[in-house]
Amino acid sequence: VENVRLLDRLSSRKAALGTLYLTATHVIFVENGSETRKETWVLHSQISSIEKQATTATGCPLLIRCKNFQVIQLVIPQERDCHDVYISLIRLARPVKYEELYCFSFNPKLDKEEREQGWKLVDLNEEYNRMGIPNNYWQISDVNRDYGVCDSYPTEVYVPKSATAHIIVGSSKFRSRRRFPALSYYCKDNNACICRSSQPLSGFSARCLEDEQMLQAIRKANPGSDFIYVVDTRPKLNAMANRAAGKGYENEDNYSNIKFQFIGIENIHVMRNSLQKMLEVCELKSPSMSDFLWGLENSGWLKHIKAIMDAGIFIAKAVAEEGVSVLVHCSDGWDRTAQVCSVASLLLDPYYRTMKGFMVLIEKDWVSFGHKFNHRYGNLDGDPKEISPVIDQFIECVWQLMEQFPCAFEFNERFLIHIQHHIYSCQFGNFLCNSPKERRELKIQERTYSLWAHLWKNRTDYLNPLYRSDHSQTQGTLHPQMAPCNFLYKFWSGMYNRFEKGLHPRQSVTDYLMAVKEETQQLEEELEVLGERLANLQKSQLNDNKFKSKPQDRSKQLGLSTSNNSLANTPQEYSNDLKSFPSRSPSQGDEEDSALILTQDNLKSSDPDLSANSDQESGVEDLSCRSPSGGGCLPSEDSGKDSDEAVFLAV
Amino acid sequence: MEFAELIKTPRADNVVLHRPFYLAVEGTLCLTGHHLIFSSRRQDNAEELWLLHSNIDSIEKRFVGSLGTIIIKCKDLRIIQLDIPGMEECLNIASSIEALSTLDSVTLMYPFFYRPMFEIVEDGWRCFLPDEEFELLSSVTDEWRLSCINKEFSVCPSYPPVVIVPKSIDDEALRKVAMFRHGSRFPVLSYYHKKNGMVMMRSSQPLTGTNGRRCKDDEKLINATLRPGKRGYIIDTRSLNVAQQARAKGGGFEQEAHYPQWRRIHKCIERFNILQESLIKLVEACNDQSHNMDRWLSKLEASNWLTHVKEILTAACLAAQCIDREGASVLVHGTEGTDSTLQVTSLAQIILDPRCRTIRGFESLVVREWLQAGHPFQQRCAQSAYSNSKQKWEAPVFLLFLDCVWQILRQFPCSFEFNEQFLIMLFEHAYASQFGTFLGNNENERSKLKLPQKTMSLWSWVNRSEELSKFQNPLFEANSLVIWPSVAPQSLQLWEGVFLRWNRPSKFLDEAHEEMISIIKYNKELQAKVNALRRQLAQLETVDRMQENL
């Protein structure tokens, strides 16, 4: 469709005219005019809603909201075209078969071996070995081979040694969807552990001997403690309501030596609505401070984030400080339980705060234990009531921790944002389907690529420059501030206003420090080379043997100038009053155009994921020019192909 | 008066000091004329706490049996608690502190007694003189002159003795204009934008009154700043409504009919008690340990503090936009031209002028646009967030300005030579200080108090390399551009460094800062080494080549 206008949400003055293309996998908007064409790419699987608005004099507006919080506003001149686009997109955005998803057509041009290698990057057996398991208390059980006991669990499950197959099967029959208690995290130092399950089918009075034995076995696996905590992450009211349906929670009287605890995290429906409300606030055209704060409060989002954090903190404390094992469950044990177990693990074990460890953590607590990625993130057309930002909340918890502990994490904010992006993008196979069983049936590993390998390959982009493995913050358990410090939880504009560059800090401390560190590394190398040459030269002077080598003139590249900017960003609309005044001089207009061209150049050459993130668009400080390899933009594997996966952004 | 008369109990033993995030410490409390000193002599953590009496905003006392407790709330927002055994001692100490922290006379303040322990390299009172500023200006334009019309503070009591005005306007005309402006604050030059020669001026409101008085010289003065055929903007920091109401009291605004070349824009920046109440509410919310997440956000919202930040920044951005983008000159005023006007003109300069983002440049900006421009520091900063007295002159105008600077600094972390600590330090010294810089309400009062002769300047202390190193931003790389901050609510944050300073643990953030410094330091060291080696190598190679040629 031609002559489509892409509107800038922040400024009504800026609108780009261009052509809209629909392909099998993407919506592409190409701007007219400039020589290097500016493009906006949106994956169909990222589209969360499409809204056709009332036709106006200028055309028919189409609003596309994306799952990565991008909002695109198009105006299509012809009503009929608009309708066609709308109908096509609705169909394209809601595939019904897994095979329609992008990961089955995405081909990063890796050979078979490389792909297999990629899938092996994260190995959970290795991870349990790292924790020190199997050992005297814990063993691997094959009770669930061929998914015979629980079809949403992995085939290999770690359970206490004293739990026989009989106990496990018996316990599984007493738990929702047969999700029996299994090991999530084990603390080598004191034998305390985190186990997870679903709710017991206790109703008002039912009991199950095997389930009681199962919990007993978990307690015995930690000889240092004479009880275990059972943490129900639901609000008490919800848990009680479940009893009427024959489900519910553990009765302390029936289980020997348990301490039962409710931690009120709301259910997926409350969370979905909360996010919806918060996004509405983010979308407000020019909100006042009060609109924003009031809306943020009203959404309850930060309150929910804090509830999840508090649960994680409680468990981490039980394990690290009291040396007590914890069994965590909610209803089905795949949403809140996954959030809480992974937050607690992250607090407890510095390994999960490294890049590799974080991948392992998501693989362990989310992917392997059957978090319903397909349902929660709406990859295939399904029940909208199943959709909920469960893992988004976990990712935000990590970000909130990063804000409190700036040196504790090996990875940076960008890493989190890109993981969030790809959970929805369906470009990699990792997060397809609802359970390991489905993934195996679909032969995901043979037919798609792994995100972890992709991220690992570009890991220099995701490093936190402040991280040092020998820094005190990276050691041991993190102790975040508890109750009174509500102010520690902040709105994450880097995520929820991710595509509105104008709102973000114009200079990134992270990027700056990354560039400095890269330069430092080069200096170290050069120092060595120079030292050698000097030694050689001194020797050779005696031999009168001239040392010939390419003069290494790095100094120019290294020159400390970050201020390559003809592109001062344009001011916002600070006042509407200015409009009626004579417009700007043409020369200034030209300046702006050239700025766009420059941006485009940068975009083309850079990794598409990053382009959505790099500073280049923000206009003011192009930090990437500081480092020879282009700072934030790693050379991509294949820039031509790569742009397929792009989410280019209009400035 | 002798301070000894006010000190009923100069010393108390076995006092226990409580602070958030620290263990309670037992020690000795001493009162002197200007300080409260707490010292603990325990071997494991010997420490001393010195608190200026003038830093104390309010004190509360409580008794449980014979154990008295004094809670001291400071202007820098810190709260400490002292447990003092003995009711009489406690009462004596409390009343002494109360008396010493509310001395009436300026000349009894600590700056008049303070003797510096450091060597003075450069006298801060002689830095940032208007003549130097004018010299810089005259190197780029000759359209302005230095007028000594206010030499004896005879024309305008709140202006400095010399001001910069358009060359074409003589002192006689200035005198007439002064009659037409509130408090005689006639339009003077605030900033000259070298890039396009546009200027920013500031003044107070014109005294048009209800019958629309006009003053030809006033019109002539501000028109003198316009290029032929060009128009300018008047930014009135009050809403149209407030400005119209001001006419009833003899004030008003520039009528279109009399100023056809000017376009007036009204912005709404609050003043006085509205700001003071906002500060009180904000600090209350920050200190409230009990409420849950929802209450925190609603209290933050109800304080309106960030709304004020947003309004002020928006007005400043607008002024900067008019100058840089529209290529127009700007006149800024509110009512008196001593509060919101200065917030706008000084912030606009930070946006426009890279010099103001350096340490010296910022100091010069504070001197020019706040001290010399007659912001009544003594009135505004007499009390801070914990005051119970309802005096009407207090307002955190300067703190709001610093907050806005911090917001820009946060958005452009590499463009400022100074760091957050520098801004916090200025906030502290504006409210309580051993230096005379922020005493008095204007240059007139300062010269009557003979501050330059009798007290030490803050700048003499700050500008020594030992101190400066604490305030330098390791990320700084001079950025010669105009920097446009975002004023969207998502982009503005609570200034934790000030408002949560005493009630959040800062260890991890401090560590991050240290890490940042060490990364950059190591980089610089390597650079120096590499350069030295390169030079050495080059020399050797030259020698080599010469040998070869031989």
mmCIF file of C-alpha atoms in Angstrom, chain A residues 9 13 281-282 287-290 292-294 296-297 300 302-303 306 403-407 465-468 471-473 479 481 483-491 493 497 500 502-509 512-513 516-517 519-521 523-524 526-527 530-531 533-534 537-538 540-541 544-547 552 554-555 558 560-563 565 567-575 577-578 580-584 588 591-592 620-621 623 626, chain B residues 21 195 231-233 263-267 285-286 288-301 304 306-307 310 313-314 317-318 321-322 324-328 409-416 474-494 496 500 503-505 507-509 511-513 515-516 518-520 522-524 526-527 529-531 533-534 536-537 539-541 543-545 547-548:
data_model
loop_
_atom_site.group_PDB
_atom_site.id
_atom_site.type_symbol
_atom_site.label_atom_id
_atom_site.label_comp_id
_atom_site.label_asym_id
_atom_site.label_seq_id
_atom_site.Cartn_x
_atom_site.Cartn_y
_atom_site.Cartn_z
ATOM 1 C CA ARG A 9 3.251 9.457 18.876
ATOM 2 C CA ARG A 13 4.265 17.428 13.630
ATOM 3 C CA VAL A 281 -0.713 5.250 31.181
ATOM 4 C CA CYS A 282 2.376 4.853 29.027
ATOM 5 C CA PRO A 287 0.345 13.170 30.565
ATOM 6 C CA SER A 288 0.853 15.457 33.507
ATOM 7 C CA MET A 289 2.965 14.237 36.373
ATOM 8 C CA SER A 290 -0.198 13.541 38.337
ATOM 9 C CA PHE A 292 1.230 9.456 35.301
ATOM 10 C CA LEU A 293 1.826 8.781 38.990
ATOM 11 C CA TRP A 294 -1.835 8.303 39.661
ATOM 12 C CA LEU A 296 0.914 4.013 37.778
ATOM 13 C CA GLU A 297 -0.411 3.613 41.266
ATOM 14 C CA GLY A 300 -0.983 -1.696 40.891
ATOM 15 C CA LEU A 302 4.711 -2.054 41.096
ATOM 16 C CA LYS A 303 2.781 -3.472 44.017
ATOM 17 C CA LYS A 306 7.072 -6.052 45.021
ATOM 18 C CA GLU A 403 19.052 -1.018 39.966
ATOM 19 C CA GLN A 404 19.682 -1.797 43.621
ATOM 20 C CA PHE A 405 22.860 -3.804 43.031
ATOM 21 C CA PRO A 406 24.569 -2.190 40.050
ATOM 22 C CA CYS A 407 27.698 -4.367 40.262
ATOM 23 C CA PRO A 465 30.730 -2.927 32.623
ATOM 24 C CA LEU A 466 30.499 -2.573 36.397
ATOM 25 C CA TYR A 467 30.510 -6.325 36.944
ATOM 26 C CA ARG A 468 33.639 -7.928 38.300
ATOM 27 C CA HIS A 471 33.575 -7.727 43.508
ATOM 28 C CA SER A 472 31.929 -8.010 46.915
ATOM 29 C CA GLN A 473 28.465 -7.498 45.395
ATOM 30 C CA HIS A 479 19.991 -8.951 50.568
ATOM 31 C CA GLN A 481 15.869 -4.000 51.304
ATOM 32 C CA ALA A 483 9.353 -3.760 53.594
ATOM 33 C CA PRO A 484 9.612 -0.025 54.154
ATOM 34 C CA CYS A 485 11.560 0.857 51.060
ATOM 35 C CA ASN A 486 8.725 1.024 48.585
ATOM 36 C CA PHE A 487 10.540 3.788 46.824
ATOM 37 C CA LEU A 488 13.090 1.276 45.653
ATOM 38 C CA TYR A 489 10.652 -0.018 43.080
ATOM 39 C CA LYS A 490 10.634 2.172 40.013
ATOM 40 C CA PHE A 491 8.834 2.400 36.720
ATOM 41 C CA SER A 493 10.691 3.086 31.092
ATOM 42 C CA ASN A 497 8.507 2.925 26.793
ATOM 43 C CA GLU A 500 10.117 6.044 22.692
ATOM 44 C CA GLY A 502 12.870 10.603 23.454
ATOM 45 C CA LEU A 503 11.980 9.588 26.978
ATOM 46 C CA HIS A 504 15.219 7.877 27.843
ATOM 47 C CA PRO A 505 18.467 9.308 29.086
ATOM 48 C CA ARG A 506 20.242 10.618 26.020
ATOM 49 C CA GLN A 507 23.576 9.279 27.065
ATOM 50 C CA SER A 508 24.021 5.809 28.388
ATOM 51 C CA VAL A 509 26.467 5.268 31.205
ATOM 52 C CA TYR A 512 30.033 4.708 27.718
ATOM 53 C CA LEU A 513 31.717 2.433 30.209
ATOM 54 C CA VAL A 516 35.960 2.660 27.805
ATOM 55 C CA LYS A 517 36.516 -0.941 28.795
ATOM 56 C CA GLU A 519 39.398 0.725 24.681
ATOM 57 C CA THR A 520 41.196 -0.300 27.851
ATOM 58 C CA GLN A 521 41.526 -3.797 26.508
ATOM 59 C CA LEU A 523 45.371 -0.327 25.199
ATOM 60 C CA GLU A 524 46.498 -3.329 27.173
ATOM 61 C CA GLU A 526 48.929 -2.258 22.420
ATOM 62 C CA LEU A 527 50.992 -1.811 25.527
ATOM 63 C CA LEU A 530 54.776 -1.673 22.093
ATOM 64 C CA GLY A 531 56.737 -3.194 24.923
ATOM 65 C CA ARG A 533 58.770 -3.710 19.864
ATOM 66 C CA LEU A 534 60.694 -1.539 22.215
ATOM 67 C CA LEU A 537 64.336 -2.312 18.867
ATOM 68 C CA GLN A 538 66.716 -1.881 21.720
ATOM 69 C CA SER A 540 68.241 -4.629 17.213
ATOM 70 C CA GLN A 541 69.896 -1.284 17.543
ATOM 71 C CA ASP A 544 71.626 -2.532 13.338
ATOM 72 C CA ASN A 545 68.627 -4.471 12.247
ATOM 73 C CA LYS A 546 65.777 -2.223 11.590
ATOM 74 C CA PHE A 547 62.484 -3.387 12.921
ATOM 75 C CA GLN A 552 49.892 1.100 14.522
ATOM 76 C CA ARG A 554 45.215 3.515 16.730
ATOM 77 C CA SER A 555 45.366 6.866 18.321
ATOM 78 C CA LEU A 558 40.847 5.825 20.115
ATOM 79 C CA LEU A 560 38.319 10.423 23.063
ATOM 80 C CA SER A 561 35.535 12.016 21.239
ATOM 81 C CA THR A 562 32.056 10.884 21.863
ATOM 82 C CA SER A 563 30.511 14.028 20.616
ATOM 83 C CA ASN A 565 26.915 15.039 16.693
ATOM 84 C CA LEU A 567 22.446 15.417 15.320
ATOM 85 C CA ALA A 568 21.371 17.392 18.297
ATOM 86 C CA ASN A 569 18.020 15.953 19.011
ATOM 87 C CA THR A 570 15.129 18.200 18.404
ATOM 88 C CA PRO A 571 13.374 19.681 21.341
ATOM 89 C CA GLN A 572 10.032 18.320 22.356
ATOM 90 C CA GLU A 573 6.876 20.280 22.136
ATOM 91 C CA TYR A 574 7.329 22.307 25.229
ATOM 92 C CA SER A 575 4.533 24.583 24.268
ATOM 93 C CA ASP A 577 1.972 28.293 21.546
ATOM 94 C CA LEU A 578 4.923 28.189 19.252
ATOM 95 C CA SER A 580 1.536 29.911 15.125
ATOM 96 C CA PHE A 581 4.879 31.616 14.953
ATOM 97 C CA PRO A 582 6.798 31.773 11.678
ATOM 98 C CA SER A 583 8.202 28.360 11.008
ATOM 99 C CA ARG A 584 11.831 27.454 11.204
ATOM 100 C CA GLN A 588 17.437 23.983 10.093
ATOM 101 C CA GLU A 591 19.974 19.787 9.162
ATOM 102 C CA GLU A 592 17.308 17.526 10.461
ATOM 103 C CA VAL A 620 22.528 13.451 20.842
ATOM 104 C CA GLU A 621 25.476 11.378 21.751
ATOM 105 C CA LEU A 623 28.790 6.869 21.858
ATOM 106 C CA ARG A 626 34.109 5.830 20.367
ATOM 107 C CA PHE B 21 21.152 2.025 58.971
ATOM 108 C CA LYS B 195 25.547 30.771 18.069
ATOM 109 C CA ARG B 231 10.183 39.311 16.928
ATOM 110 C CA GLY B 232 10.831 38.139 20.437
ATOM 111 C CA TYR B 233 9.142 36.175 23.169
ATOM 112 C CA ARG B 263 4.729 37.371 21.728
ATOM 113 C CA ARG B 264 3.795 36.585 25.292
ATOM 114 C CA ILE B 265 3.648 33.025 26.627
ATOM 115 C CA HIS B 266 2.337 32.245 30.061
ATOM 116 C CA LYS B 267 3.741 29.344 32.033
ATOM 117 C CA ALA B 285 6.244 10.654 52.278
ATOM 118 C CA CYS B 286 9.930 9.751 51.979
ATOM 119 C CA ASP B 288 7.092 7.305 56.150
ATOM 120 C CA GLN B 289 8.209 3.762 56.810
ATOM 121 C CA SER B 290 4.792 2.280 57.325
ATOM 122 C CA HIS B 291 2.746 2.587 54.194
ATOM 123 C CA ASN B 292 2.562 0.149 51.342
ATOM 124 C CA MET B 293 3.404 0.532 47.689
ATOM 125 C CA ASP B 294 0.175 2.222 46.672
ATOM 126 C CA ARG B 295 0.314 4.794 49.402
ATOM 127 C CA TRP B 296 3.866 5.669 48.481
ATOM 128 C CA LEU B 297 2.999 6.524 44.895
ATOM 129 C CA SER B 298 -0.099 8.433 45.842
ATOM 130 C CA LYS B 299 1.807 10.411 48.437
ATOM 131 C CA LEU B 300 4.527 11.151 45.941
ATOM 132 C CA GLU B 301 1.862 12.320 43.552
ATOM 133 C CA ASN B 304 3.249 17.656 43.586
ATOM 134 C CA LEU B 306 7.666 16.354 40.499
ATOM 135 C CA THR B 307 4.917 18.415 38.927
ATOM 136 C CA LYS B 310 8.241 19.343 35.277
ATOM 137 C CA LEU B 313 11.954 22.408 33.270
ATOM 138 C CA THR B 314 9.315 22.865 30.615
ATOM 139 C CA CYS B 317 13.194 24.335 27.709
ATOM 140 C CA LEU B 318 10.727 26.652 26.073
ATOM 141 C CA GLN B 321 13.895 26.602 22.297
ATOM 142 C CA CYS B 322 12.850 30.156 21.464
ATOM 143 C CA ASP B 324 18.167 28.363 19.788
ATOM 144 C CA ARG B 325 15.510 27.008 17.475
ATOM 145 C CA GLU B 326 13.285 29.966 16.719
ATOM 146 C CA GLY B 327 16.184 32.383 16.663
ATOM 147 C CA ALA B 328 14.363 34.872 18.824
ATOM 148 C CA LEU B 409 22.365 15.501 34.564
ATOM 149 C CA ARG B 410 20.624 12.136 34.814
ATOM 150 C CA GLN B 411 19.546 12.339 31.199
ATOM 151 C CA PHE B 412 22.970 13.499 30.010
ATOM 152 C CA PRO B 413 25.326 11.728 32.396
ATOM 153 C CA CYS B 414 28.408 12.439 30.278
ATOM 154 C CA SER B 415 27.825 16.135 29.591
ATOM 155 C CA PHE B 416 28.459 17.619 33.027
ATOM 156 C CA PRO B 474 34.332 10.730 35.863
ATOM 157 C CA LEU B 475 32.180 10.334 32.751
ATOM 158 C CA PHE B 476 32.529 13.948 31.640
ATOM 159 C CA GLU B 477 33.425 14.628 28.046
ATOM 160 C CA ALA B 478 32.833 18.158 26.919
ATOM 161 C CA ASN B 479 29.726 18.324 24.777
ATOM 162 C CA SER B 480 29.503 21.553 22.895
ATOM 163 C CA LEU B 481 25.894 21.064 21.900
ATOM 164 C CA VAL B 482 22.602 22.283 23.169
ATOM 165 C CA ILE B 483 21.126 19.480 25.267
ATOM 166 C CA TRP B 484 17.380 19.008 25.174
ATOM 167 C CA PRO B 485 16.073 17.134 28.161
ATOM 168 C CA SER B 486 12.852 15.165 28.088
ATOM 169 C CA VAL B 487 10.148 16.538 30.353
ATOM 170 C CA ALA B 488 7.781 13.573 30.046
ATOM 171 C CA PRO B 489 6.752 12.128 33.408
ATOM 172 C CA GLN B 490 8.449 8.848 32.533
ATOM 173 C CA SER B 491 11.725 10.706 32.250
ATOM 174 C CA LEU B 492 11.587 12.554 35.551
ATOM 175 C CA GLN B 493 12.527 10.823 38.747
ATOM 176 C CA LEU B 494 12.605 11.495 42.411
ATOM 177 C CA GLU B 496 16.986 10.015 45.680
ATOM 178 C CA LEU B 500 16.124 9.367 50.236
ATOM 179 C CA ASN B 503 16.716 6.483 54.557
ATOM 180 C CA ARG B 504 18.095 4.165 51.971
ATOM 181 C CA PRO B 505 21.277 2.177 52.156
ATOM 182 C CA LYS B 507 26.499 1.090 49.990
ATOM 183 C CA PHE B 508 25.845 -0.689 46.723
ATOM 184 C CA LEU B 509 25.387 2.493 44.753
ATOM 185 C CA GLU B 511 30.414 0.791 45.264
ATOM 186 C CA ALA B 512 29.117 1.120 41.730
ATOM 187 C CA HIS B 513 30.365 4.689 41.627
ATOM 188 C CA GLU B 515 33.915 0.904 40.258
ATOM 189 C CA MET B 516 33.081 3.454 37.575
ATOM 190 C CA SER B 518 38.399 2.916 38.823
ATOM 191 C CA ILE B 519 37.473 1.724 35.322
ATOM 192 C CA ILE B 520 38.062 5.188 33.948
ATOM 193 C CA TYR B 522 42.718 2.563 34.803
ATOM 194 C CA ASN B 523 41.912 3.529 31.231
ATOM 195 C CA LYS B 524 43.610 6.890 31.657
ATOM 196 C CA LEU B 526 46.975 2.909 30.311
ATOM 197 C CA GLN B 527 46.618 5.748 27.852
ATOM 198 C CA LYS B 529 51.608 4.508 29.483
ATOM 199 C CA VAL B 530 50.893 3.796 25.850
ATOM 200 C CA ASN B 531 51.633 7.357 24.892
ATOM 201 C CA LEU B 533 55.927 4.093 25.105
ATOM 202 C CA ARG B 534 54.948 5.422 21.707
ATOM 203 C CA GLN B 536 59.992 6.371 23.422
ATOM 204 C CA LEU B 537 59.619 4.109 20.431
ATOM 205 C CA GLN B 539 62.625 8.414 19.456
ATOM 206 C CA LEU B 540 64.416 5.123 19.188
ATOM 207 C CA GLU B 541 63.211 4.692 15.649
ATOM 208 C CA VAL B 543 67.826 7.309 16.198
ATOM 209 C CA ASP B 544 67.707 4.057 14.347
ATOM 210 C CA ARG B 545 66.944 5.697 11.065
ATOM 211 C CA GLN B 547 72.112 5.441 12.205
ATOM 212 C CA GLU B 548 70.940 3.717 9.069
#
